[in-house]
PDB file of C-alpha atoms in Angstrom:
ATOM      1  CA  UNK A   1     -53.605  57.325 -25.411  1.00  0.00           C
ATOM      2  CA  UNK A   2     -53.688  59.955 -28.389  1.00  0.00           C
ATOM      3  CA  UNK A   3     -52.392  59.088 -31.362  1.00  0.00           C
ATOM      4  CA  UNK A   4     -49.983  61.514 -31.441  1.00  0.00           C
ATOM      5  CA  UNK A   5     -48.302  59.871 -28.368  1.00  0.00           C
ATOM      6  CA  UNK A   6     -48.793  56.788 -29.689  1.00  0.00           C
ATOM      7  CA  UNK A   7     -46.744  57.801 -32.508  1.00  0.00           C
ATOM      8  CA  UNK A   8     -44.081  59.479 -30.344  1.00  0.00           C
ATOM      9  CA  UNK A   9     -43.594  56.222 -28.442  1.00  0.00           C
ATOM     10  CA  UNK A  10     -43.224  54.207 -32.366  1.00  0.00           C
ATOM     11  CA  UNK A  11     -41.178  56.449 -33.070  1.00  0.00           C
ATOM     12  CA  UNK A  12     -38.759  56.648 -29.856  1.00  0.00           C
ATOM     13  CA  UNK A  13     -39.100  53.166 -29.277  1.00  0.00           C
ATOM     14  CA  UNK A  14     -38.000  52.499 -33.286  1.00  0.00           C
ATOM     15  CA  UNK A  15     -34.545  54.643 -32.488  1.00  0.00           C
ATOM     16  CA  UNK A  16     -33.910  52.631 -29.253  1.00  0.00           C
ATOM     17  CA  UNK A  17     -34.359  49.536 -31.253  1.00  0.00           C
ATOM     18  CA  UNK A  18     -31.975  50.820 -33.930  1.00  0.00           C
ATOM     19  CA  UNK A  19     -29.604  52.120 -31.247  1.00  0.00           C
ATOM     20  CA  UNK A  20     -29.563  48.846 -29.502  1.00  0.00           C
ATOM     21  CA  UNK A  21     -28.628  46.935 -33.437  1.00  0.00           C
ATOM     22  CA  UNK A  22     -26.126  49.677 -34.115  1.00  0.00           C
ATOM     23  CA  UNK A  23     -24.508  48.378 -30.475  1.00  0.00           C
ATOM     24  CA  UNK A  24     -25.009  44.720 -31.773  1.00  0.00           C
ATOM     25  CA  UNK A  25     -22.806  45.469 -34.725  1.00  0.00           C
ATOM     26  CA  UNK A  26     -20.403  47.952 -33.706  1.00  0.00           C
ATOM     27  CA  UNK A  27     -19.069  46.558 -30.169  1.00  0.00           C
ATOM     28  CA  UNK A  28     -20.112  42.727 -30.195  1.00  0.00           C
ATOM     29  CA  UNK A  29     -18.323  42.621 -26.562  1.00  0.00           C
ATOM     30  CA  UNK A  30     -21.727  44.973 -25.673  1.00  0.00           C
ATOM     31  CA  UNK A  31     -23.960  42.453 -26.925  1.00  0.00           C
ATOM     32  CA  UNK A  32     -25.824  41.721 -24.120  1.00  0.00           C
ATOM     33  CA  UNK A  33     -26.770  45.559 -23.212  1.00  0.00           C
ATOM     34  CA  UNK A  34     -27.648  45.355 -27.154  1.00  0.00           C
ATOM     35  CA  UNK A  35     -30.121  42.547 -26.312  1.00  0.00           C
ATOM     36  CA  UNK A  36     -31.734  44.137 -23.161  1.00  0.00           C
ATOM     37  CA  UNK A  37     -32.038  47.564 -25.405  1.00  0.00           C
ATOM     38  CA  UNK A  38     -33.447  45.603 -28.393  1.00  0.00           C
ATOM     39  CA  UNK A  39     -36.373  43.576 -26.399  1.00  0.00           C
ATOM     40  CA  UNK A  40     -37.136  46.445 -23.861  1.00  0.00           C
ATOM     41  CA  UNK A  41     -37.569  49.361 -26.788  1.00  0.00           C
ATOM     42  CA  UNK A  42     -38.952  46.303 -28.919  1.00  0.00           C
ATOM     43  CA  UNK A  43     -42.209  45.995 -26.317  1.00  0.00           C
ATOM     44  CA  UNK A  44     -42.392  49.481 -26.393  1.00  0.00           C
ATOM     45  CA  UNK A  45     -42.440  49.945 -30.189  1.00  0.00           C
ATOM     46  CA  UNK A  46     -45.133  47.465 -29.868  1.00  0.00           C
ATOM     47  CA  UNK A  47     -46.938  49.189 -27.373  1.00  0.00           C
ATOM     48  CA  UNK A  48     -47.131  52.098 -29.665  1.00  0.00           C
ATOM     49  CA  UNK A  49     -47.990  49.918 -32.536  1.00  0.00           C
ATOM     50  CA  UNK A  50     -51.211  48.551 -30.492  1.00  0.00           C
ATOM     51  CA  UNK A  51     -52.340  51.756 -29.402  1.00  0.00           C
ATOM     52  CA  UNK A  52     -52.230  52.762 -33.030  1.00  0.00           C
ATOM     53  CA  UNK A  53     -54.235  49.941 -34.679  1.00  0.00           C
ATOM     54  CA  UNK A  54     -57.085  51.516 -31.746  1.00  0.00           C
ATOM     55  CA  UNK A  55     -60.121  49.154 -31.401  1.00  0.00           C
ATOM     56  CA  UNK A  56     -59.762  47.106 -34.315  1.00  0.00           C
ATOM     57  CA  UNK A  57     -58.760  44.494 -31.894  1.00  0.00           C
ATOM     58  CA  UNK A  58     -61.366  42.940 -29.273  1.00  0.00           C
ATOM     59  CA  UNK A  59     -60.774  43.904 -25.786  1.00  0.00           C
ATOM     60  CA  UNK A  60     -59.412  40.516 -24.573  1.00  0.00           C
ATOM     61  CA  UNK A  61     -57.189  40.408 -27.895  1.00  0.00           C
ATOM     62  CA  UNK A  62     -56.261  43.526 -26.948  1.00  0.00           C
ATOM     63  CA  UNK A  63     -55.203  42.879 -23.214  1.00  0.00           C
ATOM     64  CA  UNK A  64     -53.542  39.459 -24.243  1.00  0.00           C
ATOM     65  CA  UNK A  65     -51.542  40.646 -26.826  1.00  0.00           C
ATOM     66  CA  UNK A  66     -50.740  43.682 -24.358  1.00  0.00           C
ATOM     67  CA  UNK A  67     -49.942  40.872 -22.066  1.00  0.00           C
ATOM     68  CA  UNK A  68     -47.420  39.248 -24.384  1.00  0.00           C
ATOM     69  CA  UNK A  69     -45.532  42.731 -24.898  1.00  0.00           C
ATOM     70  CA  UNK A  70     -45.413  43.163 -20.954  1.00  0.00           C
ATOM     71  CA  UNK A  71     -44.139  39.924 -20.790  1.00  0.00           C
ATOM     72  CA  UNK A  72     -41.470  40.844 -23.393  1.00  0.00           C
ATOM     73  CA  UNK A  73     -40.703  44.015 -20.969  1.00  0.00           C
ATOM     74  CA  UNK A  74     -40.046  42.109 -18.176  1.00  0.00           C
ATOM     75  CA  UNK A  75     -37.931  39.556 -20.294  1.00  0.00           C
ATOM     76  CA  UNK A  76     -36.046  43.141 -21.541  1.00  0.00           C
ATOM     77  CA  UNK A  77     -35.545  43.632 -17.464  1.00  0.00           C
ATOM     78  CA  UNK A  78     -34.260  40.612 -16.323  1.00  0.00           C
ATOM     79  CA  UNK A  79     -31.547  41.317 -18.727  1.00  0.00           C
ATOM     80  CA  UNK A  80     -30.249  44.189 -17.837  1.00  0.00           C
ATOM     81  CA  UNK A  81     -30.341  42.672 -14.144  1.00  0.00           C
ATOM     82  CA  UNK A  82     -28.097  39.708 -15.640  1.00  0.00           C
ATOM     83  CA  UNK A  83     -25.767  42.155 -17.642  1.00  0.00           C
ATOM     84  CA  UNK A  84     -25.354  44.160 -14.148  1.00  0.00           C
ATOM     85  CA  UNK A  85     -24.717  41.158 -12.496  1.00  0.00           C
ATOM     86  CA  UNK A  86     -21.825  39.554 -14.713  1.00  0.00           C
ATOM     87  CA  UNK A  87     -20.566  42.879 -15.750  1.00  0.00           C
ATOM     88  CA  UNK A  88     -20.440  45.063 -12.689  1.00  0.00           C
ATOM     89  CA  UNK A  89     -18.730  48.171 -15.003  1.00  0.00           C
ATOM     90  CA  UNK A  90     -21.062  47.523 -18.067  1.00  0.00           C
ATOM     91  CA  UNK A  91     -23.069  50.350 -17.373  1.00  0.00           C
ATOM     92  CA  UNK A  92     -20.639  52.427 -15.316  1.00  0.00           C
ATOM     93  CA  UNK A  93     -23.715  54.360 -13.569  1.00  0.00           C
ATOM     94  CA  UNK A  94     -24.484  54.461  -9.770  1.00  0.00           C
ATOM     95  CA  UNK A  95     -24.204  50.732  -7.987  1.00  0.00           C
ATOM     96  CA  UNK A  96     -24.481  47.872 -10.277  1.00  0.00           C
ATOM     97  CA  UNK A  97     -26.471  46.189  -7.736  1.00  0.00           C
ATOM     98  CA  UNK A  98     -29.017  49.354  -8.474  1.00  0.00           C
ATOM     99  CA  UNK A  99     -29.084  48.043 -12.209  1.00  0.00           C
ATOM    100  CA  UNK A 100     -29.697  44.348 -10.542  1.00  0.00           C
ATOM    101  CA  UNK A 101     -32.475  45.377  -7.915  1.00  0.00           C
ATOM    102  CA  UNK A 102     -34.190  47.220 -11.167  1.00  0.00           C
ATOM    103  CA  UNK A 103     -33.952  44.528 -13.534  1.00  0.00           C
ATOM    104  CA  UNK A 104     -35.648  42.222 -10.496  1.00  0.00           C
ATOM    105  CA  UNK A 105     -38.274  44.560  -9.596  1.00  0.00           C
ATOM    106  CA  UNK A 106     -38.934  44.799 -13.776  1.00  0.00           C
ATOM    107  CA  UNK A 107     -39.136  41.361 -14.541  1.00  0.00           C
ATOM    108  CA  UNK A 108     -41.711  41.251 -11.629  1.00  0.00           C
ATOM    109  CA  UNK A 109     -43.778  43.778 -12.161  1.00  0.00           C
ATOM    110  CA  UNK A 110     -44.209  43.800 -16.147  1.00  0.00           C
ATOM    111  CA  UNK A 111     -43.478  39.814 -16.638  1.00  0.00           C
ATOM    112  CA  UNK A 112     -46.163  38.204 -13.610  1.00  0.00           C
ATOM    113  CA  UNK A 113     -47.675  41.350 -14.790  1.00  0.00           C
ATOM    114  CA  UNK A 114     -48.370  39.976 -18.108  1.00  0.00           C
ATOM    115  CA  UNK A 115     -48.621  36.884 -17.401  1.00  0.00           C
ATOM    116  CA  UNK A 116     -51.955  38.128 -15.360  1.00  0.00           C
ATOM    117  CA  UNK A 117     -53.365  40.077 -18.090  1.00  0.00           C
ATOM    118  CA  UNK A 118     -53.060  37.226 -21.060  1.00  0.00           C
ATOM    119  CA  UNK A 119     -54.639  34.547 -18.613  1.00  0.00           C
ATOM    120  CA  UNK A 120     -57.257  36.889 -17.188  1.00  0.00           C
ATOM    121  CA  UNK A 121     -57.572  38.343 -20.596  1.00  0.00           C
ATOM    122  CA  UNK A 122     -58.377  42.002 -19.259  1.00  0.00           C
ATOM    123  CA  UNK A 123     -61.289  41.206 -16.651  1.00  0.00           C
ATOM    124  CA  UNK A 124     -60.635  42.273 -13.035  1.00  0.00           C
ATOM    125  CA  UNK A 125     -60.272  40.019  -9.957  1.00  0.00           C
ATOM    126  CA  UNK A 126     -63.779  38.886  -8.972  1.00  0.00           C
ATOM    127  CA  UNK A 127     -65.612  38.913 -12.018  1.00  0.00           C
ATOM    128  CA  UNK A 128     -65.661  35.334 -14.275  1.00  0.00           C
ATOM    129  CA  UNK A 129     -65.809  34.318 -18.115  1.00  0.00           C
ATOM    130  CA  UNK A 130     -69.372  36.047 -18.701  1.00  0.00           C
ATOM    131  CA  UNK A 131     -68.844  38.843 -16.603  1.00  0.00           C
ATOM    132  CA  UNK A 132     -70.566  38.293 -13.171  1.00  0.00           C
ATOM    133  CA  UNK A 133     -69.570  39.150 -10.016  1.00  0.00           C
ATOM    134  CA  UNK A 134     -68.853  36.283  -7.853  1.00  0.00           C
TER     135      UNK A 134
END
């Protein structure tokens, strides 16, 4: 990623973040979107914030700690599926059990996601510790 996207996406994801406190505090019964806001843009901030420190990291630091943040993401989309799902009008936008399918398919694909990339720490399928084929 350039660094100039990688500053785009610190920067967008630092006004989500905001957006998502300034909900916290202003309407506390909107708490809960506040959350989901807060950890998804929060991963994303952080994905920009990885990009940026470039290869300073080692490439299985790198992937686990990417791993963490997709974790995070997922975490982020499960919540929004559990704000759909007790709040059916919270978002007030198409079928809340659109919101609750997207949260689901979220929390799949970025949290087991994750959770593959920090225990495999980056290498594909097939290849072990010291990097041979089996």
């Amino acid at each position: 990623m350039s660094r100039g996207r990688s500053i785009m996406l610190v920067v967008g994801g630092a006004i989500f973040v905001a957006l998502g406190v300034l909900i916290w505090v202003v309407d506390p019964s909107s708490r809960p979107v506040a959350v989901a806001a807060i950890l998804f843009f929060g991963a994303c901030l952080a994905v920009g914030l990885l990009e940026l420190l470039g290869g300073r990291l080692s490439p299985v630091a790198r992937a686990r700690v990417m791993g963490v943040i997709a974790m995070l993401m997922g975490v982020g989309c499960a919540a929004l599926g559990v704000v759909a799902w007790n709040d059916h009008n919270a978002f007030n936008r198409g079928p809340w059990q659109l919101s609750v399918g997207v949260g689901v398919v979220g929390l799949i694909f970025f949290g087991l996601g994750g959770l593959l990339l920090f225990i495999r720490g980056g290498r594909p399928f097939g290849v072990d510790r010291d990097g041979f084929r089996r």
